[in-house]
Coordinates of C-alpha atoms in Angstrom, one line a residue:
Chain A
M1 CA -16.6 -19.4 4.0
S2 CA -14.5 -19.3 7.4
V3 CA -11.8 -17.3 8.7
L4 CA -10.7 -17.7 12.5
G5 CA -13.7 -19.4 13.1
H6 CA -15.6 -16.0 11.6
D7 CA -18.2 -15.7 8.7
A8 CA -16.2 -14.1 6.4
R9 CA -19.4 -12.2 4.6
D10 CA -20.9 -11.0 7.7
E11 CA -17.6 -10.7 9.7
P12 CA -15.2 -8.7 8.2
F13 CA -13.9 -6.8 10.7
Q14 CA -12.9 -9.3 13.2
I15 CA -11.1 -11.7 10.4
R16 CA -9.0 -8.2 9.8
S17 CA -7.9 -7.2 12.9
K18 CA -6.4 -11.4 12.9
I19 CA -4.7 -10.8 9.7
A20 CA -2.3 -9.4 7.7
V21 CA -0.5 -9.3 4.4
V22 CA 2.4 -8.9 3.2
P23 CA 1.6 -8.1 -0.5
Q24 CA 4.0 -9.0 -3.6
E25 CA 5.6 -7.2 -5.6
G26 CA 5.2 -3.6 -3.1
G27 CA 8.0 -1.0 -2.0
T28 CA 8.4 1.2 0.8
I29 CA 7.9 5.1 1.5
G30 CA 10.3 6.9 0.1
P31 CA 12.1 8.3 3.2
L32 CA 10.6 6.9 5.4
T33 CA 13.4 5.0 7.8
P34 CA 12.8 1.0 8.1
W35 CA 11.9 2.3 11.7
D36 CA 8.8 4.1 10.5
H37 CA 7.2 1.4 8.8
I38 CA 7.1 -1.4 11.3
Y39 CA 7.1 1.4 14.8
L40 CA 3.6 3.1 13.1
T41 CA 2.8 -0.1 11.2
L42 CA 2.4 -1.9 14.6
L43 CA 0.4 1.6 16.0
A44 CA -2.3 2.4 13.2
R45 CA -2.8 -1.3 14.0
G46 CA -4.7 -0.2 17.6
M47 CA -1.2 -1.4 19.2
S48 CA 0.1 -0.1 23.0
R49 CA 3.4 2.2 22.2
S50 CA 5.1 -0.1 24.3
N51 CA 4.4 -3.0 22.7
A52 CA 4.8 -1.2 20.0
R53 CA 8.5 -0.7 20.8
E54 CA 9.6 -4.0 22.0
R55 CA 7.5 -5.9 18.4
A56 CA 10.1 -4.4 16.1
E57 CA 12.5 -3.6 17.3
K58 CA 12.3 -7.7 17.9
T59 CA 11.3 -8.1 14.4
I60 CA 14.5 -5.6 13.6
G61 CA 16.3 -8.2 15.2
Q62 CA 15.1 -11.2 14.0
L63 CA 15.4 -9.6 10.0
E64 CA 19.0 -8.4 11.2
L65 CA 17.7 -4.2 10.2
K66 CA 19.0 -2.9 13.4
Q67 CA 22.5 -1.4 11.3
Y68 CA 19.4 0.4 9.4
R69 CA 17.9 1.1 11.8
N70 CA 17.4 4.9 10.4
Q71 CA 18.4 4.5 7.0
P72 CA 15.6 6.6 4.7
A73 CA 13.8 3.1 2.5
D74 CA 15.4 4.6 -0.4
S75 CA 18.5 4.6 -0.4
L76 CA 18.0 1.4 0.8
S77 CA 19.1 -2.1 -1.5
G78 CA 14.9 -3.9 -2.6
G79 CA 16.6 -7.2 -1.0
L80 CA 16.3 -5.2 2.5
R81 CA 13.6 -2.7 1.0
Q82 CA 11.5 -6.4 1.2
R83 CA 13.4 -7.4 4.9
V84 CA 10.8 -4.1 5.5
R85 CA 7.8 -4.9 3.9
V86 CA 7.8 -8.6 5.2
A87 CA 8.8 -7.6 9.0
M88 CA 5.7 -5.0 9.3
A89 CA 3.3 -7.6 7.9
V90 CA 5.5 -10.2 10.9
A91 CA 6.2 -8.2 13.8
T92 CA 2.3 -7.3 14.4
D93 CA 0.2 -9.8 16.5
A94 CA -1.8 -11.7 13.1
E95 CA -2.9 -14.8 13.9
L96 CA -3.0 -15.6 10.3
I97 CA -0.1 -14.3 8.2
F98 CA -0.5 -14.0 4.0
L99 CA 3.3 -13.8 2.5
D100 CA 2.9 -13.2 -1.3
E101 CA 6.2 -14.2 -3.3
P102 CA 8.0 -12.6 -0.1
T103 CA 11.0 -13.7 -1.8
L104 CA 10.8 -12.8 -4.5
G105 CA 14.2 -11.4 -6.7
L106 CA 16.0 -12.1 -3.6
D107 CA 19.2 -12.8 -3.1
A108 CA 20.0 -16.9 -1.2
V109 CA 21.1 -15.0 1.6
S110 CA 17.9 -12.9 2.3
R111 CA 15.3 -15.5 1.1
R112 CA 16.8 -18.3 3.9
R113 CA 16.5 -15.2 6.5
I114 CA 13.6 -14.9 6.3
W115 CA 12.5 -18.7 6.2
G116 CA 14.2 -18.6 9.0
V117 CA 11.4 -15.5 10.9
L118 CA 9.0 -17.4 9.4
N119 CA 9.5 -21.0 11.0
Q120 CA 10.3 -18.5 14.0
I121 CA 6.4 -17.9 13.9
Q122 CA 5.4 -21.1 13.6
K123 CA 6.8 -22.3 16.5
E124 CA 4.8 -19.7 18.2
G125 CA 1.9 -21.3 17.2
R126 CA 0.9 -18.3 14.4
S127 CA -0.6 -19.2 10.3
I128 CA 1.3 -18.2 7.5
L129 CA -1.3 -18.6 4.0
L130 CA 2.3 -18.3 1.1
T131 CA 2.1 -17.8 -2.5
T132 CA 5.0 -18.8 -3.9
H133 CA 6.4 -19.5 -7.6
Y134 CA 10.2 -21.4 -5.9
I135 CA 8.3 -24.6 -5.4
D136 CA 11.4 -25.7 -2.6
E137 CA 10.7 -22.1 -0.1
A138 CA 7.4 -24.5 -0.6
E139 CA 8.7 -27.9 0.3
I140 CA 10.9 -26.3 2.6
L141 CA 8.6 -24.1 4.2
S142 CA 4.8 -25.8 4.8
N143 CA 3.2 -28.5 6.5
E144 CA 0.5 -28.1 3.8
V145 CA 0.7 -27.8 -0.2
A146 CA -1.8 -26.4 -2.6
V147 CA -0.2 -26.7 -6.2
I148 CA -2.2 -24.2 -8.0
D149 CA -2.9 -24.9 -11.9
H150 CA -4.2 -21.7 -14.2
G151 CA -6.1 -20.7 -11.2
R152 CA -7.6 -24.1 -9.8
K153 CA -5.7 -26.1 -7.4
V154 CA -4.9 -29.5 -8.4
L155 CA -3.6 -31.1 -5.8
S156 CA -2.8 -30.2 -1.3
G157 CA -1.6 -32.1 1.2
S158 CA 1.7 -32.2 2.7
P159 CA 5.1 -32.1 0.7
A160 CA 5.5 -35.3 2.2
E161 CA 1.7 -37.3 0.8
L162 CA 2.7 -35.2 -2.1
L163 CA 5.3 -36.2 -4.1
R164 CA 3.5 -40.0 -3.3
N165 CA 2.2 -38.7 -6.5
V166 CA 5.9 -39.3 -8.3
K167 CA 6.1 -43.3 -9.3
E168 CA 10.4 -42.7 -8.9
R169 CA 11.4 -42.0 -5.9
V170 CA 15.7 -40.2 -6.6
R171 CA 16.5 -38.5 -8.9
V172 CA 20.8 -38.2 -11.0
D173 CA 21.8 -35.2 -12.5
I174 CA 24.5 -35.8 -14.8
V175 CA 26.3 -32.6 -16.9
G176 CA 28.2 -33.1 -19.2
S177 CA 26.9 -36.0 -19.9
T178 CA 29.3 -39.2 -21.4
F179 CA 25.8 -41.6 -22.2
A180 CA 23.9 -41.7 -25.3
P181 CA 20.1 -41.2 -25.0
E182 CA 18.6 -44.6 -25.0
E183 CA 21.5 -45.3 -22.5
L184 CA 20.7 -43.2 -20.5
N185 CA 16.7 -44.1 -20.8
S186 CA 17.4 -47.1 -19.8
Y187 CA 17.5 -46.2 -16.0
G188 CA 14.9 -44.5 -16.1
R189 CA 12.9 -41.7 -17.3
V190 CA 15.2 -38.4 -18.3
V191 CA 14.6 -34.4 -18.6
R192 CA 17.0 -32.2 -20.0
L193 CA 17.4 -28.9 -18.1
A194 CA 19.7 -27.2 -20.6
E195 CA 23.4 -28.8 -20.5
R196 CA 22.1 -31.1 -17.1
F197 CA 20.6 -34.6 -18.0
R198 CA 18.2 -35.6 -14.8
V199 CA 17.1 -39.0 -14.7
L200 CA 14.1 -40.0 -12.6
T201 CA 14.3 -43.2 -10.8
D202 CA 14.6 -45.7 -7.5
E203 CA 17.1 -45.7 -5.2
Q204 CA 19.1 -48.8 -6.1
R205 CA 19.3 -47.7 -10.1
G206 CA 19.9 -44.4 -9.0
R207 CA 22.8 -45.1 -7.0
E208 CA 24.0 -47.3 -9.9
L209 CA 23.9 -44.1 -12.4
A210 CA 25.2 -41.8 -10.2
D211 CA 28.9 -44.9 -9.3
E212 CA 28.8 -45.2 -13.0
A213 CA 28.6 -41.5 -14.5
M214 CA 31.1 -41.1 -11.7
K215 CA 33.5 -44.1 -12.9
R216 CA 33.5 -41.8 -16.6
G217 CA 34.1 -38.8 -15.6
S218 CA 31.3 -36.5 -15.7
D219 CA 30.3 -34.6 -12.4
V220 CA 27.4 -36.1 -11.3
S221 CA 24.4 -35.8 -7.2
L222 CA 21.7 -38.2 -6.1
A223 CA 19.7 -36.4 -4.8
R224 CA 15.8 -38.3 -3.2
V225 CA 13.0 -36.4 -6.5
S226 CA 11.5 -33.3 -5.1
L227 CA 8.4 -30.7 -5.0
E228 CA 9.7 -29.1 -8.0
D229 CA 10.1 -32.5 -9.4
M230 CA 6.7 -33.5 -8.3
F231 CA 5.4 -30.2 -9.6
V232 CA 6.7 -30.7 -13.3
D233 CA 5.0 -34.2 -13.4
L234 CA 2.2 -32.6 -12.2
V235 CA 2.0 -29.6 -14.8
G236 CA 4.3 -31.3 -16.8
R237 CA 6.4 -27.1 -18.3
D238 CA 8.8 -29.5 -18.0
E239 CA 11.9 -29.2 -20.7
E240 CA 11.5 -33.2 -21.6
Chain B
M1 CA -11.3 -1.2 16.8
S2 CA -13.4 1.0 17.9
T3 CA -14.2 4.9 16.7
T4 CA -11.7 6.1 18.9
R5 CA -9.1 3.8 17.1
Q6 CA -10.1 4.8 14.3
F7 CA -9.3 8.5 14.5
R8 CA -6.1 7.8 16.6
A9 CA -5.4 5.3 13.5
A10 CA -6.0 8.2 10.6
V11 CA -4.1 10.6 13.4
I12 CA -1.4 8.3 12.5
I13 CA -1.3 7.1 9.3
G14 CA -1.6 10.7 8.5
Y15 CA 1.5 11.9 11.5
M16 CA 3.3 9.2 8.7
L17 CA 2.9 9.8 5.3
S18 CA 3.2 13.7 6.1
I19 CA 5.0 14.7 8.9
T20 CA 8.3 12.0 8.5
W21 CA 7.6 12.5 5.6
L22 CA 9.5 15.9 6.0
R23 CA 11.0 16.4 7.9
R24 CA 13.8 14.3 6.1
N25 CA 12.5 15.9 1.8
L26 CA 11.3 19.2 2.5
M27 CA 10.8 19.7 -1.6
S28 CA 7.2 18.0 -0.9
L29 CA 6.4 21.8 0.1
V30 CA 7.1 23.4 -3.0
W31 CA 3.8 21.7 -5.1
L32 CA 1.5 22.9 -2.2
F33 CA 3.2 27.0 -1.8
A34 CA 3.5 26.8 -5.6
T35 CA 0.1 26.6 -7.0
P36 CA -1.4 28.9 -4.7
F37 CA 1.0 32.0 -4.3
S38 CA 1.9 32.3 -7.7
L39 CA -1.8 32.6 -8.2
L40 CA -2.3 35.4 -5.5
F41 CA 1.0 37.0 -7.0
I42 CA -1.0 37.5 -10.4
I43 CA -3.9 38.0 -9.0
T44 CA -2.4 40.9 -6.2
V45 CA 0.3 42.6 -8.8
T46 CA -2.3 42.4 -12.0
T47 CA -5.1 44.2 -9.8
G48 CA -2.4 46.4 -8.8
G49 CA -3.3 45.5 -5.5
R50 CA -7.2 45.4 -5.5
S51 CA -8.1 42.5 -4.9
F52 CA -5.0 41.3 -2.7
V53 CA -8.1 39.7 -0.4
L54 CA -9.9 37.6 -2.7
G55 CA -6.5 36.2 -3.5
V56 CA -5.8 35.5 -0.1
I57 CA -8.9 34.0 0.3
G58 CA -8.9 31.8 -3.1
S59 CA -5.4 30.9 -2.1
L60 CA -5.8 29.3 1.0
L61 CA -9.0 27.2 -0.1
L62 CA -6.8 26.1 -2.9
V63 CA -4.0 24.7 -0.2
L64 CA -7.2 22.9 1.2
S65 CA -8.8 21.0 -1.3
T66 CA -5.5 20.9 -3.2
V67 CA -4.4 18.0 -0.4
G68 CA -7.8 17.2 -1.1
T69 CA -8.1 16.2 -4.7
G70 CA -3.9 15.3 -4.1
I71 CA -5.1 12.1 -2.8
A72 CA -6.5 11.2 -5.8
G73 CA -2.3 11.0 -7.3
D74 CA -0.6 10.2 -3.9
A75 CA -3.3 7.7 -3.6
T76 CA -3.8 5.5 -6.1
W77 CA 0.7 5.6 -5.3
Y78 CA -0.1 4.2 -1.9
R79 CA -2.5 1.2 -3.6
L80 CA -1.2 0.5 -7.1
E81 CA 3.2 1.0 -6.0
T82 CA 3.6 0.9 -2.2
K83 CA 1.1 -1.6 -2.2
L84 CA 0.8 0.7 1.7
Q85 CA -3.0 0.1 0.9
D86 CA -2.8 -3.8 1.7
F87 CA -1.7 -3.5 4.6
F88 CA -4.0 -1.7 6.1
V89 CA -6.7 -2.9 4.5
A90 CA -5.4 -6.8 6.0
S91 CA -5.7 -4.9 9.5
P92 CA -8.3 -3.5 12.0
V93 CA -7.9 0.3 10.1
S94 CA -11.7 0.6 8.5
Q95 CA -11.3 2.6 5.0
I96 CA -12.8 6.3 6.9
G97 CA -9.9 5.1 9.1
Y98 CA -7.5 5.1 6.8
L99 CA -8.7 7.6 4.5
L100 CA -9.5 10.0 6.8
G101 CA -5.2 9.2 7.9
I102 CA -4.6 10.1 4.3
A103 CA -7.0 13.6 4.1
F104 CA -4.5 14.2 8.0
A105 CA -1.4 13.6 6.6
G106 CA -2.4 16.0 3.0
L107 CA -4.0 18.7 6.0
F108 CA -0.3 18.3 8.1
F109 CA 1.6 19.6 4.3
A110 CA -0.8 22.2 3.6
S111 CA 0.6 23.2 7.7
P112 CA 2.7 25.6 6.9
A113 CA 1.1 27.1 4.0
L114 CA -1.6 27.7 6.6
V115 CA 0.7 28.7 9.4
V116 CA 1.2 32.2 6.3
L117 CA -2.2 32.0 5.5
L118 CA -4.6 32.2 7.8
P119 CA -3.3 35.2 10.0
L120 CA -2.9 37.3 6.4
L121 CA -6.5 36.4 6.5
V122 CA -6.5 38.5 9.7
Y123 CA -3.7 41.2 8.8
V124 CA -6.6 42.0 5.4
G125 CA -9.0 42.2 7.6
F126 CA -11.1 39.1 8.8
P127 CA -12.5 39.1 11.7
I128 CA -10.5 37.1 14.5
L129 CA -13.0 36.5 16.9
A130 CA -14.9 35.2 13.7
L131 CA -12.4 32.5 12.6
P132 CA -14.5 29.7 14.2
I133 CA -16.4 30.4 10.9
A134 CA -13.3 30.3 8.7
L135 CA -11.6 26.8 10.7
L136 CA -15.2 24.5 10.0
S137 CA -15.5 25.8 6.7
L138 CA -12.3 25.4 5.3
A139 CA -11.9 21.8 6.9
G140 CA -15.3 21.2 5.3
V141 CA -13.2 21.3 1.7
W142 CA -9.7 19.5 3.2
L143 CA -13.4 17.1 3.2
F144 CA -15.3 17.1 1.4
S145 CA -12.1 17.2 -1.4
S146 CA -10.7 14.3 0.3
A147 CA -12.7 12.2 -0.1
I148 CA -13.4 12.5 -3.2
G149 CA -10.0 12.0 -4.3
Y150 CA -10.3 9.2 -2.0
L151 CA -12.7 8.0 -4.5
V152 CA -11.6 8.8 -8.0
S153 CA -8.3 7.0 -6.7
T154 CA -9.6 3.6 -6.0
F155 CA -10.5 3.6 -9.4
T156 CA -8.1 4.7 -10.8
S157 CA -5.6 2.2 -13.1
N158 CA -2.7 3.6 -13.4
L159 CA -0.6 6.4 -11.1
R160 CA 0.0 8.2 -14.8
N161 CA -4.2 8.4 -14.6
G162 CA -3.9 9.3 -10.8
W163 CA -1.9 12.4 -10.6
Q164 CA -3.7 13.3 -13.7
S165 CA -7.0 13.7 -12.5
G166 CA -6.3 15.1 -9.0
L167 CA -5.0 18.2 -11.7
L168 CA -8.3 17.6 -13.1
L169 CA -10.0 17.9 -10.0
S170 CA -7.7 20.8 -8.2
V171 CA -9.7 22.6 -11.2
I172 CA -13.1 22.0 -11.1
V173 CA -12.8 22.3 -7.1
G174 CA -10.8 25.4 -6.3
I175 CA -9.9 26.7 -9.1
L176 CA -13.4 27.3 -11.2
P177 CA -15.7 28.5 -8.7
P178 CA -15.9 31.6 -7.6
V179 CA -13.2 31.3 -5.2
F180 CA -9.7 33.8 -6.1
Y181 CA -12.8 36.2 -8.6
P182 CA -15.8 38.1 -6.8
A183 CA -18.7 35.3 -8.1
E184 CA -21.2 38.1 -8.2
I185 CA -19.4 38.9 -12.2
L186 CA -21.2 34.8 -13.4
P187 CA -24.1 34.9 -15.4
H188 CA -26.8 33.5 -13.0
N189 CA -27.3 30.0 -14.0
I190 CA -23.2 29.3 -13.4
L191 CA -23.5 30.2 -10.1
L192 CA -26.4 29.0 -9.4
V193 CA -23.9 26.4 -9.9
T194 CA -21.2 26.9 -8.2
Y195 CA -23.6 26.1 -5.1
A196 CA -22.7 22.3 -5.3
I197 CA -19.1 23.4 -5.4
P198 CA -18.4 23.6 -1.4
T199 CA -15.3 26.0 -2.4
T200 CA -18.1 28.5 -3.6
N201 CA -20.5 28.1 -0.7
A202 CA -16.8 28.2 1.6
A203 CA -15.8 31.9 -0.3
L204 CA -18.6 32.8 0.2
L205 CA -19.0 32.1 4.3
I206 CA -15.6 33.7 4.4
R207 CA -16.2 37.0 3.2
D208 CA -19.3 37.7 4.7
A209 CA -17.7 37.3 8.0
M210 CA -15.8 40.6 6.8
G211 CA -18.4 42.8 5.5
T212 CA -17.8 41.6 2.1
A213 CA -20.2 39.5 0.9
P214 CA -22.7 40.4 -2.3
T215 CA -26.6 40.1 -2.1
L216 CA -26.5 36.3 -4.7
P217 CA -29.5 34.6 -5.9
Y218 CA -31.4 31.9 -3.7
W219 CA -27.9 31.8 -1.4
S220 CA -27.3 33.5 2.5
P221 CA -24.6 32.3 5.1
L222 CA -27.4 29.6 6.1
T223 CA -27.3 27.9 2.9
G224 CA -24.0 28.5 2.7
W225 CA -23.6 26.1 5.5
F226 CA -26.1 23.5 4.4
L227 CA -24.7 23.1 0.7
I228 CA -21.2 23.0 2.1
A229 CA -22.9 20.2 5.0
V230 CA -25.4 18.5 2.0
S231 CA -21.6 18.4 -0.3
L232 CA -20.2 16.5 1.9
A233 CA -22.5 14.2 3.3
I234 CA -23.2 13.1 0.1
A235 CA -19.2 12.8 -0.8
L236 CA -18.5 11.0 2.4
A237 CA -21.1 8.8 1.6
V238 CA -21.2 8.5 -1.6
T239 CA -16.9 7.7 -1.2
S240 CA -18.0 5.0 1.2
R241 CA -20.5 3.2 -0.3
V242 CA -18.6 3.0 -3.7
A243 CA -14.8 2.8 -3.5
R244 CA -13.1 -0.3 -3.1
W245 CA -11.8 -1.2 -0.2
R246 CA -9.7 -4.6 -1.1
Q247 CA -6.3 -5.4 -1.8
H248 CA -5.4 -4.5 -5.5

């Protein structure tokens, strides 16, 4: 197996200097500050002081950690600590960054901040291998997606390619349905999600159903099918 | 990375995990002072001061072996809880660079205790000109203990076991061998077994430099240095071959 042009078995050191990782569910180190974590990790990787300082400053700015820069990590919230851990990897000059569930347990704002930085890394021409259970995250960030089920790759391709595996084009979510089950079934495939009914169908029937639901006073939304619908369809674990 | 850069990485990791920590949390020093100085106190009081010199030698060796074997717990924490090890596995830092880094952290943590104990050693009669002998033998003990502490940590599956392993190793390396008590009181066979532990040889070498080493079967200063070198080489070789350097 080759990674970044190097044989993984024979040239591990050449590969290691070009990669970085954010492991899943780790912590920060007690009283060390975000600055200590990021700057000293860069120095240990062999960067010069000026380069490490510059990259640490830039990443702290990108991840909006400036006001926490000199606070002990053990006084920060879980979301801020996770941002520090992400910063330790993205601040490096690694060509390939492995991110294992980088936004696990984060609020929506923190997730989007991290997405913004990952997007920036992509623009710099660096590669990211992201492992996530959040399908929307994979859909938004990825050029290539591989679906793993029970440790085996079951499908891969671009998000657009993967969506072609779903027969239906749109989904209509109806909350507090005033429709009889048979009536909904006549519009398309129905999936029950707690108090919500999701109908997967084609565009025209989707619009018809949405119009009808609005007439009947139901809360309704119409959207194109997502990778999450594809994933649930593929691995068959929905609450149908 | 070249050897020089690995060494630089080790010093930075050591600084990161000790000095930056100590600057904000002096409480961390307590455990390093507590056991050696408690033993020194008990030994001095119970022997009416007659074993004070042995107590100082033992405390010095216990401090350095404890920061080394304590890596069994610390490195387990870095691997399993903070996942710091994962960051360095996916970096140009080698396993030996990382091990040396954690060992430096222990040494930096130990430095306040050493600042007290080394002058005390000179005060009780250790010749200043022979200090390199003491420092070299202490360095051997520190590196040996660090290597086995790290080796154990890589096979430890939970944090509590890591701390317990470190404690057990500390007793085996720093308490049971004849460092706080005279080697000459040990039965012949047991004495020969303790020669395999570097702390025994370091204690005897320090006593030899002070002119108080006893005549022991199969032991001379040359044998002592040889045994420290061999045990250190074996510990480092086994660690670099057997310890697991991978993402958890």
